[in-house]
mmCIF file of C-alpha atoms in Angstrom:
data_model
loop_
_atom_site.group_PDB
_atom_site.id
_atom_site.type_symbol
_atom_site.label_atom_id
_atom_site.label_comp_id
_atom_site.label_asym_id
_atom_site.label_seq_id
_atom_site.Cartn_x
_atom_site.Cartn_y
_atom_site.Cartn_z
ATOM 1 C CA MET A 1 34.895 -54.824 2.327
ATOM 2 C CA SER A 2 35.765 -51.970 4.681
ATOM 3 C CA VAL A 3 33.294 -49.382 5.927
ATOM 4 C CA ARG A 4 34.717 -46.503 3.849
ATOM 5 C CA PRO A 5 34.238 -48.040 0.356
ATOM 6 C CA LEU A 6 30.808 -49.319 1.403
ATOM 7 C CA THR A 7 29.788 -45.797 2.509
ATOM 8 C CA CYS A 8 31.038 -44.357 -0.790
ATOM 9 C CA LEU A 9 29.118 -47.022 -2.739
ATOM 10 C CA VAL A 10 25.871 -46.263 -0.844
ATOM 11 C CA MET A 11 26.266 -42.516 -1.329
ATOM 12 C CA LEU A 12 27.028 -42.906 -5.040
ATOM 13 C CA SER A 13 23.990 -45.127 -5.586
ATOM 14 C CA ALA A 14 21.775 -42.616 -3.692
ATOM 15 C CA ALA A 15 23.076 -39.750 -5.811
ATOM 16 C CA LEU A 16 22.510 -41.682 -9.032
ATOM 17 C CA ALA A 17 19.004 -42.659 -7.926
ATOM 18 C CA GLY A 18 18.130 -38.940 -7.793
ATOM 19 C CA CYS A 19 19.037 -38.551 -11.455
ATOM 20 C CA GLY A 20 16.574 -39.576 -14.080
ATOM 21 C CA ASP A 21 13.171 -38.773 -15.495
ATOM 22 C CA HIS A 22 11.562 -37.875 -12.179
ATOM 23 C CA SER A 23 13.379 -34.630 -11.481
ATOM 24 C CA MET A 24 11.756 -31.666 -9.755
ATOM 25 C CA SER A 25 11.752 -29.664 -12.974
ATOM 26 C CA ARG A 26 9.580 -32.167 -14.815
ATOM 27 C CA GLN A 27 6.680 -32.882 -12.513
ATOM 28 C CA ASN A 28 3.086 -33.253 -13.512
ATOM 29 C CA ARG A 29 1.194 -30.113 -12.591
ATOM 30 C CA TYR A 30 -1.856 -28.122 -13.570
ATOM 31 C CA GLY A 31 -1.560 -24.901 -15.539
ATOM 32 C CA THR A 32 -3.471 -21.849 -14.404
ATOM 33 C CA PHE A 33 -7.224 -22.195 -15.026
ATOM 34 C CA THR A 34 -6.885 -25.590 -16.737
ATOM 35 C CA ARG A 35 -9.262 -28.522 -16.410
ATOM 36 C CA ALA A 36 -8.679 -30.710 -13.381
ATOM 37 C CA GLY A 37 -10.650 -33.860 -12.874
ATOM 38 C CA LEU A 38 -9.501 -34.050 -9.277
ATOM 39 C CA PHE A 39 -11.930 -31.323 -8.172
ATOM 40 C CA ARG A 40 -15.718 -31.408 -8.296
ATOM 41 C CA ASP A 41 -16.081 -28.271 -10.431
ATOM 42 C CA GLY A 42 -13.447 -29.483 -12.903
ATOM 43 C CA THR A 43 -11.063 -26.527 -12.598
ATOM 44 C CA GLU A 44 -7.728 -26.290 -10.825
ATOM 45 C CA ALA A 45 -8.371 -22.741 -9.537
ATOM 46 C CA GLN A 46 -10.153 -23.362 -6.253
ATOM 47 C CA PRO A 47 -11.548 -20.746 -3.868
ATOM 48 C CA LEU A 48 -10.225 -20.608 -0.335
ATOM 49 C CA PRO A 49 -12.147 -22.762 2.154
ATOM 50 C CA PRO A 50 -14.639 -20.904 4.377
ATOM 51 C CA GLY A 51 -13.052 -19.244 7.393
ATOM 52 C CA VAL A 52 -9.534 -19.100 5.943
ATOM 53 C CA VAL A 53 -7.709 -15.855 6.671
ATOM 54 C CA ALA A 54 -4.562 -15.134 4.703
ATOM 55 C CA GLN A 55 -1.478 -14.259 6.711
ATOM 56 C CA GLY A 56 -1.466 -10.533 7.492
ATOM 57 C CA ASP A 57 -5.094 -9.919 6.433
ATOM 58 C CA LEU A 58 -6.380 -9.243 9.946
ATOM 59 C CA ASP A 59 -3.737 -6.607 10.592
ATOM 60 C CA HIS A 60 -4.319 -5.162 7.124
ATOM 61 C CA SER A 61 -8.078 -4.886 7.661
ATOM 62 C CA GLN A 62 -7.573 -3.185 11.033
ATOM 63 C CA GLN A 63 -5.249 -0.633 9.426
ATOM 64 C CA VAL A 64 -7.857 0.079 6.762
ATOM 65 C CA THR A 65 -10.654 0.702 9.251
ATOM 66 C CA ARG A 66 -8.783 2.587 11.972
ATOM 67 C CA PRO A 67 -6.685 5.694 11.401
ATOM 68 C CA ALA A 68 -3.270 5.674 13.028
ATOM 69 C CA ARG A 69 -2.579 7.922 16.009
ATOM 70 C CA VAL A 70 -1.149 11.200 14.724
ATOM 71 C CA ASP A 71 2.312 12.053 16.007
ATOM 72 C CA ILE A 72 5.503 13.588 14.610
ATOM 73 C CA ALA A 73 6.725 10.253 13.233
ATOM 74 C CA LEU A 74 3.447 9.678 11.370
ATOM 75 C CA LEU A 75 3.474 13.205 9.941
ATOM 76 C CA SER A 76 7.071 12.768 8.856
ATOM 77 C CA ARG A 77 6.210 9.497 7.139
ATOM 78 C CA GLY A 78 3.149 11.148 5.604
ATOM 79 C CA ARG A 79 5.236 13.957 4.168
ATOM 80 C CA GLU A 80 7.723 11.479 2.735
ATOM 81 C CA ARG A 81 4.968 9.403 1.102
ATOM 82 C CA TYR A 82 3.103 12.540 -0.022
ATOM 83 C CA ASP A 83 6.235 13.870 -1.726
ATOM 84 C CA ILE A 84 6.664 10.561 -3.543
ATOM 85 C CA TYR A 85 3.101 9.740 -4.577
ATOM 86 C CA CYS A 86 1.026 12.930 -4.372
ATOM 87 C CA SER A 87 3.179 15.974 -5.061
ATOM 88 C CA PRO A 88 3.740 15.206 -8.773
ATOM 89 C CA CYS A 89 0.071 16.103 -9.358
ATOM 90 C CA HIS A 90 -1.091 17.925 -6.217
ATOM 91 C CA GLY A 91 2.073 19.995 -5.779
ATOM 92 C CA VAL A 92 4.255 20.361 -2.714
ATOM 93 C CA SER A 93 1.779 22.698 -1.006
ATOM 94 C CA GLY A 94 -1.381 20.835 -2.106
ATOM 95 C CA HIS A 95 -2.711 23.544 -4.427
ATOM 96 C CA GLY A 96 -2.975 21.157 -7.411
ATOM 97 C CA ASN A 97 -0.057 22.624 -9.334
ATOM 98 C CA GLY A 98 2.425 19.743 -9.402
ATOM 99 C CA MET A 99 5.001 19.033 -12.079
ATOM 100 C CA ILE A 100 2.637 16.756 -14.030
ATOM 101 C CA VAL A 101 0.090 19.584 -14.203
ATOM 102 C CA GLN A 102 2.773 22.001 -15.367
ATOM 103 C CA ARG A 103 3.403 19.619 -18.259
ATOM 104 C CA GLY A 104 -0.223 19.651 -19.396
ATOM 105 C CA PHE A 105 -2.059 17.053 -17.322
ATOM 106 C CA PRO A 106 -5.431 18.205 -15.903
ATOM 107 C CA ALA A 107 -5.090 19.849 -12.492
ATOM 108 C CA PRO A 108 -6.484 17.961 -9.493
ATOM 109 C CA PRO A 109 -8.574 19.927 -7.001
ATOM 110 C CA SER A 110 -6.716 21.958 -4.436
ATOM 111 C CA TYR A 111 -6.681 20.503 -0.937
ATOM 112 C CA HIS A 112 -7.340 24.062 0.212
ATOM 113 C CA SER A 113 -10.759 24.331 -1.415
ATOM 114 C CA THR A 114 -13.697 24.721 0.962
ATOM 115 C CA ARG A 115 -15.105 21.352 -0.095
ATOM 116 C CA LEU A 116 -11.905 19.405 0.652
ATOM 117 C CA ARG A 117 -11.167 21.276 3.862
ATOM 118 C CA ALA A 118 -14.616 20.178 5.075
ATOM 119 C CA ALA A 119 -14.192 16.562 3.895
ATOM 120 C CA ASP A 120 -13.545 13.969 6.566
ATOM 121 C CA ALA A 121 -10.306 11.989 6.742
ATOM 122 C CA ARG A 122 -12.000 8.837 5.410
ATOM 123 C CA HIS A 123 -12.707 10.674 2.124
ATOM 124 C CA PHE A 124 -8.987 11.182 1.484
ATOM 125 C CA PHE A 125 -8.189 7.614 2.529
ATOM 126 C CA ASP A 126 -10.863 6.262 0.164
ATOM 127 C CA VAL A 127 -9.640 8.404 -2.745
ATOM 128 C CA ILE A 128 -6.070 7.180 -2.227
ATOM 129 C CA THR A 129 -7.369 3.613 -2.008
ATOM 130 C CA ASN A 130 -9.849 3.611 -4.900
ATOM 131 C CA GLY A 131 -8.843 6.550 -7.059
ATOM 132 C CA TYR A 132 -11.135 9.354 -8.196
ATOM 133 C CA GLY A 133 -11.598 11.030 -11.561
ATOM 134 C CA ALA A 134 -8.277 10.885 -13.407
ATOM 135 C CA MET A 135 -6.460 9.624 -10.312
ATOM 136 C CA TYR A 136 -5.959 5.884 -10.236
ATOM 137 C CA SER A 137 -5.988 3.662 -7.171
ATOM 138 C CA TYR A 138 -2.902 3.589 -4.985
ATOM 139 C CA ALA A 139 -4.112 0.605 -2.936
ATOM 140 C CA ALA A 140 -1.472 -1.684 -4.443
ATOM 141 C CA ARG A 141 1.289 0.917 -4.080
ATOM 142 C CA VAL A 142 0.676 2.491 -0.673
ATOM 143 C CA GLU A 143 0.091 0.430 2.467
ATOM 144 C CA PRO A 144 -2.931 1.403 4.622
ATOM 145 C CA ARG A 145 -0.798 2.847 7.427
ATOM 146 C CA ASP A 146 1.012 5.022 4.882
ATOM 147 C CA ARG A 147 -2.338 6.131 3.425
ATOM 148 C CA TRP A 148 -3.366 7.331 6.884
ATOM 149 C CA ALA A 149 0.017 9.056 7.216
ATOM 150 C CA ILE A 150 -0.605 10.877 3.921
ATOM 151 C CA VAL A 151 -4.079 11.895 5.126
ATOM 152 C CA ALA A 152 -2.584 13.308 8.336
ATOM 153 C CA TYR A 153 -0.024 15.245 6.291
ATOM 154 C CA ILE A 154 -2.740 16.609 3.975
ATOM 155 C CA ARG A 155 -4.563 17.851 7.073
ATOM 156 C CA ALA A 156 -1.338 19.519 8.240
ATOM 157 C CA LEU A 157 -1.001 21.190 4.820
ATOM 158 C CA GLN A 158 -4.564 22.430 5.050
ATOM 159 C CA ARG A 159 -3.982 23.853 8.528
ATOM 160 C CA SER A 160 -0.732 25.491 7.468
ATOM 161 C CA GLN A 161 -2.474 27.429 4.699
ATOM 162 C CA HIS A 162 -5.501 28.430 6.769
ATOM 163 C CA ALA A 163 -4.030 28.956 10.210
ATOM 164 C CA ASP A 164 -5.331 31.628 12.525
ATOM 165 C CA VAL A 165 -3.262 33.500 15.086
ATOM 166 C CA ALA A 166 -5.702 32.250 17.729
ATOM 167 C CA ASP A 167 -4.482 28.711 16.939
ATOM 168 C CA ALA A 168 -1.021 29.617 18.243
ATOM 169 C CA PRO A 169 -1.270 31.598 21.504
ATOM 170 C CA GLU A 170 2.512 31.618 21.991
ATOM 171 C CA LEU A 171 2.914 33.415 18.642
ATOM 172 C CA ARG A 172 0.115 35.875 19.431
ATOM 173 C CA SER A 173 1.987 37.081 22.515
ATOM 174 C CA LYS A 174 5.009 37.994 20.319
ATOM 175 C CA LEU A 175 2.996 40.098 17.837
ATOM 176 C CA PRO A 176 3.105 43.906 18.206
#
């Protein structure tokens, strides 16, 4: 027998050996939250071992605890995210008169109220993360860095509506 037919015969037998009742689609497995005698507590849903850190969790936790450095790129990103997630209720200028409110939904507080102008940045981050009143949590929709970007943009909105000429000396010199 030559090498070529022997190779074909070996390959054909290997391919046929893969066919049968033991395919990948029909493997024994546990269903979610089913009984499993393999584990001590009898359930297949096991907690993570102590000390395990999921991939990306360290970076994620650092982003949650530390605000990003404010620069033009962050403010630009904040405006983009604000326009997508916040302006439907809070309005483009942050006065609480967004399109949803114009259609009958209760108005959120204005970012320009004395209380919210005095609130620290963490307050806004926590409200975006956890929700407040009628506002639901955006934690699953907006990444922590983007939440900080939105907070920075809200601060810019607040400053834009309550700016003083003393804040811009170059403009003061051009006034009559």
